[in-house]
Short mmCIF file of N, CA and C in Angstrom, two decimals:
data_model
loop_
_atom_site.label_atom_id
_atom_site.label_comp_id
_atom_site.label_asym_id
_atom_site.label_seq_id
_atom_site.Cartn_x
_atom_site.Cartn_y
_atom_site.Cartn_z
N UNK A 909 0.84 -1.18 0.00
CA UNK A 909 0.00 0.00 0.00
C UNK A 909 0.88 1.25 0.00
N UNK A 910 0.65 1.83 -0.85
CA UNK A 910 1.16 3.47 -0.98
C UNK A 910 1.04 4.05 0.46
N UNK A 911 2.73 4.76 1.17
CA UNK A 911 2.17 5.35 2.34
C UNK A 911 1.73 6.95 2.29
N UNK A 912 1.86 7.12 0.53
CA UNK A 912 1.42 8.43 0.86
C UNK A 912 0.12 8.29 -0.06
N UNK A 913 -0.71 8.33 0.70
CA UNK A 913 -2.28 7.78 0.53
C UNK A 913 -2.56 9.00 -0.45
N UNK A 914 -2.41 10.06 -0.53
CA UNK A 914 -2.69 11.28 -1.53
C UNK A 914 -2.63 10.87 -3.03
N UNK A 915 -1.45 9.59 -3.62
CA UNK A 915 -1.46 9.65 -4.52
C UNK A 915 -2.04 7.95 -5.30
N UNK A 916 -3.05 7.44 -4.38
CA UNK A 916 -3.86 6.72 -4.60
C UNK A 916 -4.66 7.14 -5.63
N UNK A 917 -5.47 5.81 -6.41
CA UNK A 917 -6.85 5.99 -7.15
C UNK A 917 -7.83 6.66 -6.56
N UNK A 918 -8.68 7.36 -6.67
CA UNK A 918 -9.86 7.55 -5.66
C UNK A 918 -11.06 7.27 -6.64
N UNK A 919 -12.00 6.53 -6.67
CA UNK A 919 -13.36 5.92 -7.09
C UNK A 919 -14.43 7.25 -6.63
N UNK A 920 -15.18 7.68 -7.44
CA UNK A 920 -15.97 8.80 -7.65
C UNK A 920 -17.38 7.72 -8.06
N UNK A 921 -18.05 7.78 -6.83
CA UNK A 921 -19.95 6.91 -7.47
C UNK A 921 -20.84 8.35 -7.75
N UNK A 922 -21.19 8.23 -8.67
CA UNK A 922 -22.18 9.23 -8.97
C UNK A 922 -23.53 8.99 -8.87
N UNK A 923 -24.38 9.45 -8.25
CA UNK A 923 -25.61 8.84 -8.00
C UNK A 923 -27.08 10.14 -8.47
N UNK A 924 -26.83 10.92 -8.73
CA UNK A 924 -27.38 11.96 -9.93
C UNK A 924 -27.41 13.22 -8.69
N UNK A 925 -28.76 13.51 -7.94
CA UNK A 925 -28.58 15.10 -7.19
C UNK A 925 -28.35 16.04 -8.45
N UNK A 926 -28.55 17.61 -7.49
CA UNK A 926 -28.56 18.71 -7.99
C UNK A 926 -27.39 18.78 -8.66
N UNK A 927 -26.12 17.86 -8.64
CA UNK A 927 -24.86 18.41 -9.32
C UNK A 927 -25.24 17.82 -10.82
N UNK A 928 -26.14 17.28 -11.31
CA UNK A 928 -25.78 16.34 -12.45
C UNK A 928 -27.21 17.23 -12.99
N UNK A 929 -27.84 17.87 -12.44
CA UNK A 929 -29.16 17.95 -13.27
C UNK A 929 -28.75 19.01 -14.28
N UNK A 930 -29.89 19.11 -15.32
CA UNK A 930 -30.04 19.82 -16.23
C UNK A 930 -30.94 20.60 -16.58
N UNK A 931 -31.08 22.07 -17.35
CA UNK A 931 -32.70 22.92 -17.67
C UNK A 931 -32.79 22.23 -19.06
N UNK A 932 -34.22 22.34 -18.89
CA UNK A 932 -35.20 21.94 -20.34
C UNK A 932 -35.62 23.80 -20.21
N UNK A 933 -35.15 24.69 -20.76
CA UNK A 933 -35.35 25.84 -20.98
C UNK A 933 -37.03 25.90 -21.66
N UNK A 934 -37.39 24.94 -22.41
CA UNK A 934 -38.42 25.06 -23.12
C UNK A 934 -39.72 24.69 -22.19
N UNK A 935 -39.55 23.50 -21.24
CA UNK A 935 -40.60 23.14 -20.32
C UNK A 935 -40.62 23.67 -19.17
N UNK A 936 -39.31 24.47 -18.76
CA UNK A 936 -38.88 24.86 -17.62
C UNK A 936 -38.33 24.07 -16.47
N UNK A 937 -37.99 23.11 -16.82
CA UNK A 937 -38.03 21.79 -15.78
C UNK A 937 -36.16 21.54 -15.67
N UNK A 938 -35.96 20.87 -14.63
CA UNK A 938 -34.96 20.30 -14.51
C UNK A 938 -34.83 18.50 -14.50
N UNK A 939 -33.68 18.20 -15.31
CA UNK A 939 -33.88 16.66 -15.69
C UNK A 939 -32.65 16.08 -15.28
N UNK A 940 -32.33 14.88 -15.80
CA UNK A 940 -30.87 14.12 -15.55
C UNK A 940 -31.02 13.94 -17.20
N UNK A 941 -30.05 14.15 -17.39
CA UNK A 941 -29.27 13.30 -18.40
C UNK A 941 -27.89 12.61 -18.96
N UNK A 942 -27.13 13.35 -18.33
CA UNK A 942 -25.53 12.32 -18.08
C UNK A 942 -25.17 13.23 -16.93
N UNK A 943 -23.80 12.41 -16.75
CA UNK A 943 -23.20 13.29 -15.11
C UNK A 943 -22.18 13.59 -15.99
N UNK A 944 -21.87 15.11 -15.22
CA UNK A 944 -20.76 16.03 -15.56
C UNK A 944 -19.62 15.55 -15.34
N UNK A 945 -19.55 15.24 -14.26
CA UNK A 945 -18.24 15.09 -13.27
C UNK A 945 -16.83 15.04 -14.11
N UNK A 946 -16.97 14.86 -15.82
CA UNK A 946 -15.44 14.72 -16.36
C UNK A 946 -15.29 16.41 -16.68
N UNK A 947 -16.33 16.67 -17.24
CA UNK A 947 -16.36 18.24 -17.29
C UNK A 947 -15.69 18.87 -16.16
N UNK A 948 -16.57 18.83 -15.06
CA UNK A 948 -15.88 19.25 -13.86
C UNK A 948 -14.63 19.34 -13.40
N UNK A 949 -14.45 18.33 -13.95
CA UNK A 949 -12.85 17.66 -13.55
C UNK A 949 -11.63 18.58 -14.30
N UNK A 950 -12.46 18.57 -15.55
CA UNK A 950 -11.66 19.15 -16.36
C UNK A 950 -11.41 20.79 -16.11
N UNK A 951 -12.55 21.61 -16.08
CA UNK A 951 -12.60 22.53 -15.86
C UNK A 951 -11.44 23.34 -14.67
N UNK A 952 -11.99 22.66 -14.27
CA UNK A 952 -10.59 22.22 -12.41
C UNK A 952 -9.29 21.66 -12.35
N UNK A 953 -9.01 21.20 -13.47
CA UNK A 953 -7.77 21.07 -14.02
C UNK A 953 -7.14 20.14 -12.83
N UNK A 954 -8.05 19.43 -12.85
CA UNK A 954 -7.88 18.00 -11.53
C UNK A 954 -6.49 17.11 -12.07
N UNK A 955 -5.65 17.07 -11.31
CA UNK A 955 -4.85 16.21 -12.09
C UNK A 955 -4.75 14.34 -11.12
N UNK A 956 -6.10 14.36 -10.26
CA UNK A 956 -6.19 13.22 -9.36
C UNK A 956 -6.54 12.58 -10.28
N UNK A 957 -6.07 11.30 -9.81
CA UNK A 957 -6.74 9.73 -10.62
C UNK A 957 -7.93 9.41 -10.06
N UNK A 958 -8.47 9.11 -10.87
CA UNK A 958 -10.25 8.85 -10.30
C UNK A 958 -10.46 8.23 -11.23
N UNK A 959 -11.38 7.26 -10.63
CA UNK A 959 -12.12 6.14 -11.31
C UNK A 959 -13.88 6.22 -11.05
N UNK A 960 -14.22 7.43 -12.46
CA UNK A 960 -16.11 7.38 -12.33
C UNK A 960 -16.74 6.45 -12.80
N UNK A 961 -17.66 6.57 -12.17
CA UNK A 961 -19.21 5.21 -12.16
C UNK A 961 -20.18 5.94 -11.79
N UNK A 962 -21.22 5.72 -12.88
CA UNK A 962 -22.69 6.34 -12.63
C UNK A 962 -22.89 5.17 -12.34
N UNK A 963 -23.62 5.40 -10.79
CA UNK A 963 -24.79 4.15 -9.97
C UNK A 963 -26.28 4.59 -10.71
N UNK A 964 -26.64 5.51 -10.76
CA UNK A 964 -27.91 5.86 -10.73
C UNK A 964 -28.28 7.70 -10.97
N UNK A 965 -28.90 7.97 -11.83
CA UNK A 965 -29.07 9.26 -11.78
C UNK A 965 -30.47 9.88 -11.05
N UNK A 966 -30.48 10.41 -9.76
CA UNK A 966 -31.99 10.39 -9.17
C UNK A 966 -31.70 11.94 -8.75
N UNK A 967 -32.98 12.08 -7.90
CA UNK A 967 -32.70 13.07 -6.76
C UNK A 967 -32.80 12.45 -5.94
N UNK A 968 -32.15 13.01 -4.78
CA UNK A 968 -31.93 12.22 -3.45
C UNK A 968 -33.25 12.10 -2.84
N UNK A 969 -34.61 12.73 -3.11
CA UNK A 969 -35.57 12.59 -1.84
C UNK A 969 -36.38 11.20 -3.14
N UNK A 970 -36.33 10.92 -4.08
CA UNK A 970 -36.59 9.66 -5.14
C UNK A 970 -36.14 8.22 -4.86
N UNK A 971 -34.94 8.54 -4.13
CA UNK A 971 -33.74 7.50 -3.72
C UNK A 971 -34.54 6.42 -2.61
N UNK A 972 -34.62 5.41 -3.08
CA UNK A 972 -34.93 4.38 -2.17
C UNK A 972 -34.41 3.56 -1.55
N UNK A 973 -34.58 2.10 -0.71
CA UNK A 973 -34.04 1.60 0.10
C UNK A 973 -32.93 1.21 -0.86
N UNK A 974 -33.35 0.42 -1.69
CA UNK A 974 -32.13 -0.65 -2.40
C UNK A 974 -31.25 0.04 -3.15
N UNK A 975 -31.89 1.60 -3.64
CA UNK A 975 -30.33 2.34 -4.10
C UNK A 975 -29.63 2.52 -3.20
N UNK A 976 -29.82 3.04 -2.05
CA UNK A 976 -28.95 3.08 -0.84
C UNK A 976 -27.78 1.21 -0.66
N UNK A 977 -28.64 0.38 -0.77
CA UNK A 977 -28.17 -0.70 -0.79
C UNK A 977 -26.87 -1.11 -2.01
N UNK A 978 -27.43 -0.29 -3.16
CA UNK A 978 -26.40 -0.77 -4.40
C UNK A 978 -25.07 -0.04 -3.84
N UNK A 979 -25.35 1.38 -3.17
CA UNK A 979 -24.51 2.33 -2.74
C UNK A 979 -23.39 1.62 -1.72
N UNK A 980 -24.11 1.18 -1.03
CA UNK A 980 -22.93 0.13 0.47
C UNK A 980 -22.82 -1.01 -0.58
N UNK A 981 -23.13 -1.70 -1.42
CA UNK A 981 -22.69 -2.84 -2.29
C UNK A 981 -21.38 -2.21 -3.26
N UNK A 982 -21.57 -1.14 -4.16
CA UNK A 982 -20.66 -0.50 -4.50
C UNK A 982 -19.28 -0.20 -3.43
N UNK A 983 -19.71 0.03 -2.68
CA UNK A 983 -18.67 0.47 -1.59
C UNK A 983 -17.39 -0.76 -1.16
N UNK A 984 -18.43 -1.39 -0.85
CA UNK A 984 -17.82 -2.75 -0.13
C UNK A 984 -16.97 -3.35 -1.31
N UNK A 985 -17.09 -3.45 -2.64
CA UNK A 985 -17.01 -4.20 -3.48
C UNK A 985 -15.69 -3.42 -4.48
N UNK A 986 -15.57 -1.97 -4.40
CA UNK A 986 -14.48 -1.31 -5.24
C UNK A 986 -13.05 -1.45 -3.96
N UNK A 987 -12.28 -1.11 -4.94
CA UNK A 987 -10.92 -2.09 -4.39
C UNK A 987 -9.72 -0.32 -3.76
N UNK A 988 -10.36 0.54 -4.33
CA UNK A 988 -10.02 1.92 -4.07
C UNK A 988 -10.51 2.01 -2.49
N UNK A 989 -9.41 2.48 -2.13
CA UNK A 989 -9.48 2.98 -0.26
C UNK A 989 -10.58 4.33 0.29
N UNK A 990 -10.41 5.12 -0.91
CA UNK A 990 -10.67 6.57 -0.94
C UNK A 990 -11.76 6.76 -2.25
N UNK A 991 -13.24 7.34 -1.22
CA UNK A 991 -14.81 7.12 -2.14
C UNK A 991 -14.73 8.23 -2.02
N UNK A 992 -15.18 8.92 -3.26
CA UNK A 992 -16.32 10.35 -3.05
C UNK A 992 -17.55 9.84 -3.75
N UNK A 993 -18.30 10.22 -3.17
CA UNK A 993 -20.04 10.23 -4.09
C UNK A 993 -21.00 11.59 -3.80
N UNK A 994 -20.94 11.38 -4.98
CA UNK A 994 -22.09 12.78 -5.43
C UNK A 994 -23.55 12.34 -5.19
N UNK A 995 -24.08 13.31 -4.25
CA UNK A 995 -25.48 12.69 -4.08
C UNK A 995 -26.55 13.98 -3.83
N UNK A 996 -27.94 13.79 -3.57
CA UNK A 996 -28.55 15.11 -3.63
C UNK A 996 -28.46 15.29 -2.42
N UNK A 997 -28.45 16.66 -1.99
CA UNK A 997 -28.75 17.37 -0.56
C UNK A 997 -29.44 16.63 0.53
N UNK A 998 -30.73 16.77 -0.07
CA UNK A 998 -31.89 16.38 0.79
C UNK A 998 -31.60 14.67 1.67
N UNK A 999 -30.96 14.13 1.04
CA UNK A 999 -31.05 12.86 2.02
C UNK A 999 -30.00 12.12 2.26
N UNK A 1000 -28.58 13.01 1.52
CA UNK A 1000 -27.17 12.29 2.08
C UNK A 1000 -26.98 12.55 3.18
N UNK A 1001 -27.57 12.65 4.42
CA UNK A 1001 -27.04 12.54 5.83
C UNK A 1001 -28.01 10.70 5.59
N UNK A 1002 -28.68 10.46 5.08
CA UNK A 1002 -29.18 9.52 5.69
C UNK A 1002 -28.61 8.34 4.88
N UNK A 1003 -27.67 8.35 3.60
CA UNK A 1003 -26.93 7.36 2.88
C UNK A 1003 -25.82 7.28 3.72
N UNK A 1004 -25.15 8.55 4.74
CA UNK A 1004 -23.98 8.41 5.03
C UNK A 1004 -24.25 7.67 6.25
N UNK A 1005 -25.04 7.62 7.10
CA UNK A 1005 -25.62 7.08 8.18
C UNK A 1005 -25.33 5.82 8.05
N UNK A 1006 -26.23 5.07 6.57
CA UNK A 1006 -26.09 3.93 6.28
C UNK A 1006 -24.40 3.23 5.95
N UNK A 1007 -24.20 3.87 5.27
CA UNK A 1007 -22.44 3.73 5.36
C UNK A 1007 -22.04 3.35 6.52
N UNK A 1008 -22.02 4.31 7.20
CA UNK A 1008 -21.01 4.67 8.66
C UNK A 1008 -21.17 3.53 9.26
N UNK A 1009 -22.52 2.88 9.22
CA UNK A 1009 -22.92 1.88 10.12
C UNK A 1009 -22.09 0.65 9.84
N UNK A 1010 -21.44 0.65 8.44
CA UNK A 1010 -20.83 -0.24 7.78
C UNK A 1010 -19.80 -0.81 8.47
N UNK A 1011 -18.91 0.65 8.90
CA UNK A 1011 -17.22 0.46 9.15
C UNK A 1011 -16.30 0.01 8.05
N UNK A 1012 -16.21 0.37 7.34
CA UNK A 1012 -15.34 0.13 6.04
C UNK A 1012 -14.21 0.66 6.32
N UNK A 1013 -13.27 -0.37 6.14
CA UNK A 1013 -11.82 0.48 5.84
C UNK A 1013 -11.67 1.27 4.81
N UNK A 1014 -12.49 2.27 4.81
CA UNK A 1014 -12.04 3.42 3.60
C UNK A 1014 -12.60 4.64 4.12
N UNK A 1015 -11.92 5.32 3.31
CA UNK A 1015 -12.50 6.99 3.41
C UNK A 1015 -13.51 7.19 2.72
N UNK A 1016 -14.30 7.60 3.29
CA UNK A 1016 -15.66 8.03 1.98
C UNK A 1016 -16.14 8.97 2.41
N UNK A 1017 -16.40 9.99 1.10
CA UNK A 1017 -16.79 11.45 1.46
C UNK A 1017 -18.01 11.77 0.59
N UNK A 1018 -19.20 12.39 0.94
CA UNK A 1018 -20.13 12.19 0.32
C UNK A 1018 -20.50 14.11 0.17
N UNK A 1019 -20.88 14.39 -1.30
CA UNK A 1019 -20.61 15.44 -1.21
C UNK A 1019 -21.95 15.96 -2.60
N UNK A 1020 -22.47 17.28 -2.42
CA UNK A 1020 -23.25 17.70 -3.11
C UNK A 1020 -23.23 19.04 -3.74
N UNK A 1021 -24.49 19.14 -3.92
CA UNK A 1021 -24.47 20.79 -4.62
C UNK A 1021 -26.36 21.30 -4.53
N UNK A 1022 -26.36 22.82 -4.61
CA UNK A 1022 -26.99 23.19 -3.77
C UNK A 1022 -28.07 24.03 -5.75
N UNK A 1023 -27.06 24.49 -6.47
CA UNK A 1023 -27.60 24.73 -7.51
C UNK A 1023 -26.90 23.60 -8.66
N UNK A 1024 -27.21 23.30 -9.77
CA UNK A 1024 -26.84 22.65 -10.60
C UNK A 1024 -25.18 23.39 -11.40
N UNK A 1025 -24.80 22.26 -11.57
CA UNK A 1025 -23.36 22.73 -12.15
C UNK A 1025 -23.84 23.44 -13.82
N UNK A 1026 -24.82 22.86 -14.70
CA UNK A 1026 -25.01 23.44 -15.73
C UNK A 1026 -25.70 24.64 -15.56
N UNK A 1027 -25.91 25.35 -14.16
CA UNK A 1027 -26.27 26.86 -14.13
C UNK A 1027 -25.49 27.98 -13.98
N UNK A 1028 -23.95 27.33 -13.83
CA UNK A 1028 -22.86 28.48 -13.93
C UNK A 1028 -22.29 28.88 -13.35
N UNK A 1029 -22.96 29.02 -12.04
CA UNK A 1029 -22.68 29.65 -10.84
C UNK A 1029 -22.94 28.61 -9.58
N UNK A 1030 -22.59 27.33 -9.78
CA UNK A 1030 -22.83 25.78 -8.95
C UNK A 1030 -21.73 26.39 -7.94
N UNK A 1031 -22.37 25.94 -6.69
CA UNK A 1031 -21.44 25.39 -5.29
C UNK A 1031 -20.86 23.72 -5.40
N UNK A 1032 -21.23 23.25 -7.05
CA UNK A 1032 -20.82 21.69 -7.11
C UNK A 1032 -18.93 21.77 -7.08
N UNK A 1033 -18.81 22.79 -8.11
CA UNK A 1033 -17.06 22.57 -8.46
C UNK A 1033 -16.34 23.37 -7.33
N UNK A 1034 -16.95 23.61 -6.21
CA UNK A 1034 -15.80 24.17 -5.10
C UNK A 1034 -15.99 22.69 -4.09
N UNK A 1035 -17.52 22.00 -3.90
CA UNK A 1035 -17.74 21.16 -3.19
C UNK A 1035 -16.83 19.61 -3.49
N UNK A 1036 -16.87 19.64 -4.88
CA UNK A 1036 -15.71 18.40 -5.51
C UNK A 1036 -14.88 18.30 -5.33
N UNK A 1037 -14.41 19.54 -5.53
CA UNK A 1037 -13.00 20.13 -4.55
C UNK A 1037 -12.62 19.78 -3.35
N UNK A 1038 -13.38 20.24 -2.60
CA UNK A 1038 -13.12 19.78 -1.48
C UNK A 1038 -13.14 18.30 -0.88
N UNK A 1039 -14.24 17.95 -1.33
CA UNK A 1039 -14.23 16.14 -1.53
C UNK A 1039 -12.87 15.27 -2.04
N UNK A 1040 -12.28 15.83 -2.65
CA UNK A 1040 -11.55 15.08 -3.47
C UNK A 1040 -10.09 15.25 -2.17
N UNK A 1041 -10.25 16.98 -1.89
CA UNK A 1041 -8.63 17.19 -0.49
C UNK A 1041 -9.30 16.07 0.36
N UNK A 1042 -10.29 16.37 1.00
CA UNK A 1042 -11.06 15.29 2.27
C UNK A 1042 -10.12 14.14 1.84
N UNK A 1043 -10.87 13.76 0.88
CA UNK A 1043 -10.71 11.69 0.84
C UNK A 1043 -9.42 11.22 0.85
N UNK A 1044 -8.63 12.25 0.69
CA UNK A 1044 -6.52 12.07 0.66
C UNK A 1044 -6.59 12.00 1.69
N UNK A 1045 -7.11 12.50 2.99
CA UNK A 1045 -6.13 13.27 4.01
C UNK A 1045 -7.13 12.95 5.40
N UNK A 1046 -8.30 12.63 5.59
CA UNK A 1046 -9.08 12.27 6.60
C UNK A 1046 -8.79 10.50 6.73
N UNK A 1047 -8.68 10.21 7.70
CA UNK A 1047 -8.68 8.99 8.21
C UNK A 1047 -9.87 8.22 7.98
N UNK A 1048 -10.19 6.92 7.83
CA UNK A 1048 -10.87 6.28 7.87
C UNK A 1048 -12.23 6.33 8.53
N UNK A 1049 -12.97 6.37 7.48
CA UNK A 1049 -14.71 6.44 8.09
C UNK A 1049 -15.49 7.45 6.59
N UNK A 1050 -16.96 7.90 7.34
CA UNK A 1050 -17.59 7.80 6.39
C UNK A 1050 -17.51 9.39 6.64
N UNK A 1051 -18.17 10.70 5.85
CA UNK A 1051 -17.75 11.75 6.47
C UNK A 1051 -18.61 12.72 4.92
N UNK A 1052 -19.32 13.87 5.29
CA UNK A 1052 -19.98 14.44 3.99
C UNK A 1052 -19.37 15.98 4.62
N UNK A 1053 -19.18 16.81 3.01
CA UNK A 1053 -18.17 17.84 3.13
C UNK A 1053 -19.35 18.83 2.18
N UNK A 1054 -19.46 20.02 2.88
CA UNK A 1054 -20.28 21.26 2.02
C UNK A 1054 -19.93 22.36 2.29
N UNK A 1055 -19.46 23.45 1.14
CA UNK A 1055 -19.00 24.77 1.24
C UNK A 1055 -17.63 24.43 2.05
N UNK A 1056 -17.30 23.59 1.94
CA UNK A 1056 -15.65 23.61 2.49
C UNK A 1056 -15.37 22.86 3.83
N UNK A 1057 -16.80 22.95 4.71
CA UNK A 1057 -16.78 22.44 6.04
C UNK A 1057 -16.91 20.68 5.56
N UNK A 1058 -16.36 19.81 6.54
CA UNK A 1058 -15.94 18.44 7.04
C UNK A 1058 -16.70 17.86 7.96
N UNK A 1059 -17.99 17.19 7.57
CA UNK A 1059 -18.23 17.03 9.28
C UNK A 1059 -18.40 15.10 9.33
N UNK A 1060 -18.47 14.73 10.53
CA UNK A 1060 -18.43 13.09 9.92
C UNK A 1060 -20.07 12.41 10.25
N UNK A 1061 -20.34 11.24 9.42
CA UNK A 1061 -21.20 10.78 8.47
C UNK A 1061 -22.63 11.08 10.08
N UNK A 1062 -22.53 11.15 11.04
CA UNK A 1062 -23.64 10.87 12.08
C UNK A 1062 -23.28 11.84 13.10
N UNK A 1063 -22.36 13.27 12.93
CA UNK A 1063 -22.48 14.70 13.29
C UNK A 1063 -23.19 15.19 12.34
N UNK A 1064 -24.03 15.10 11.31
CA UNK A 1064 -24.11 16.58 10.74
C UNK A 1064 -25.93 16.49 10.33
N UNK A 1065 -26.86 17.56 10.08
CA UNK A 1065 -27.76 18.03 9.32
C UNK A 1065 -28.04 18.87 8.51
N UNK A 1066 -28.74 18.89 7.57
CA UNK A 1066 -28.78 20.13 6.45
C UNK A 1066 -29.85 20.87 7.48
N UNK A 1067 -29.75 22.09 7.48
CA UNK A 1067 -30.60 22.81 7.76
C UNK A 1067 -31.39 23.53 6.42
N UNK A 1068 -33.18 22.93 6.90
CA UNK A 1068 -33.86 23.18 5.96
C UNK A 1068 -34.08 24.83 5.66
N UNK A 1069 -34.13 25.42 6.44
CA UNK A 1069 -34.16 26.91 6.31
C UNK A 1069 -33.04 27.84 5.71
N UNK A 1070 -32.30 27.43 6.09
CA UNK A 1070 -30.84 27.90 5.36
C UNK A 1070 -30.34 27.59 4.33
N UNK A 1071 -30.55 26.23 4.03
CA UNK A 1071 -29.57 25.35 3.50
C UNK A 1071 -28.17 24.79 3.47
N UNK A 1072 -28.24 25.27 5.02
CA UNK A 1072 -26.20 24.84 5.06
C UNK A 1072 -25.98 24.27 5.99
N UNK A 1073 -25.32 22.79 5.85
CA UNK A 1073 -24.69 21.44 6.74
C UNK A 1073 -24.05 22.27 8.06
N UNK A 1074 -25.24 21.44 8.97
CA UNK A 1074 -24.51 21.82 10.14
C UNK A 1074 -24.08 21.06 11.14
N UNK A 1075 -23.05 21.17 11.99
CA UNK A 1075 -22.76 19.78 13.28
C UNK A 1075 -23.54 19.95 14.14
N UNK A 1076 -24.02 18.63 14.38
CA UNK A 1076 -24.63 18.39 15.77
C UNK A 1076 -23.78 17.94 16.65
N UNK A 1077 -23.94 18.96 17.81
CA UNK A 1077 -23.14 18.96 18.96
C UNK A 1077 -23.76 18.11 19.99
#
């Protein structure tokens, strides 16, 4: 094993959320239709190794038991130490929950976005960002990262009024 864990593979599950959606300008609607994340990458001039996989393109409050299930099956099953997954707002405290409960020897950082990356002005490509420093450099366990803050997988809530991940003390 590499002891400088920074320059590991890191496995990216994409599971759809606000970072992947898209406008239908004409219906007014927002849809899925592929995940960005190479765009992103690119844009960001990422020079990490990552290995993407679309699990599923949803919104997180759509997300049911057994996607959560493919999610800890995915997990358990990739051979990479260091996870990020993109997921929607609304219910990654409760995928990371499921994780955590796991105990996996790996880092996994679960991370979102608040407007869509195809609107220009996304909190997705600072949040990837940060996901991607996290999963080098945090120790083992499950752990979701927004606007820059770190908190781990069964400290934190979105606050519905605000919209911004907060620790429970």
């Amino acid at each position: 094993m590499n002891p400088w864990k920074c320059f590991e593979m890191i496995k990216i599950f994409v599971t759809g959320g606000t970072f992947d959606k898209d406008y239908d300008e004409k219906n007014g609607r927002l849809y899925f239709k592929k995940t960005h994340m190479n765009e992103i990458l690119a844009l960001g001039r990422s020079k990490v190794e990552v290995n993407i996989e679309t699990l599923m393109m949803v919104d997180s409050l759509d997300m049911k038991e057994n996607d959560r299930e493919l999610i800890v099956k995915k997990c358990a099953a990739a051979t990479e130490k260091q996870i990020v997954i993109t997921h929607g707002t609304d219910t990654m405290t409760n995928t990371a929950k499921v994780l955590g409960g796991k105990h996996f020897k790996k880092t996994i950082v679960i991370t979102g976005a608040m407007i869509p990356y195809k609107f220009g002005s996304s909190d997705g490509l600072f949040n990837i960002a940060s996901a991607l420093a996290y999963v080098q450099t945090m120790p083992y366990g499950v752990y979701i990262t927004m606007n820059g803050r770190v908190f781990l997988h069964d400290k934190v809530i979105k606050n519905r009024e605000t919209g911004i991940f907060e620790e429970i003390k």
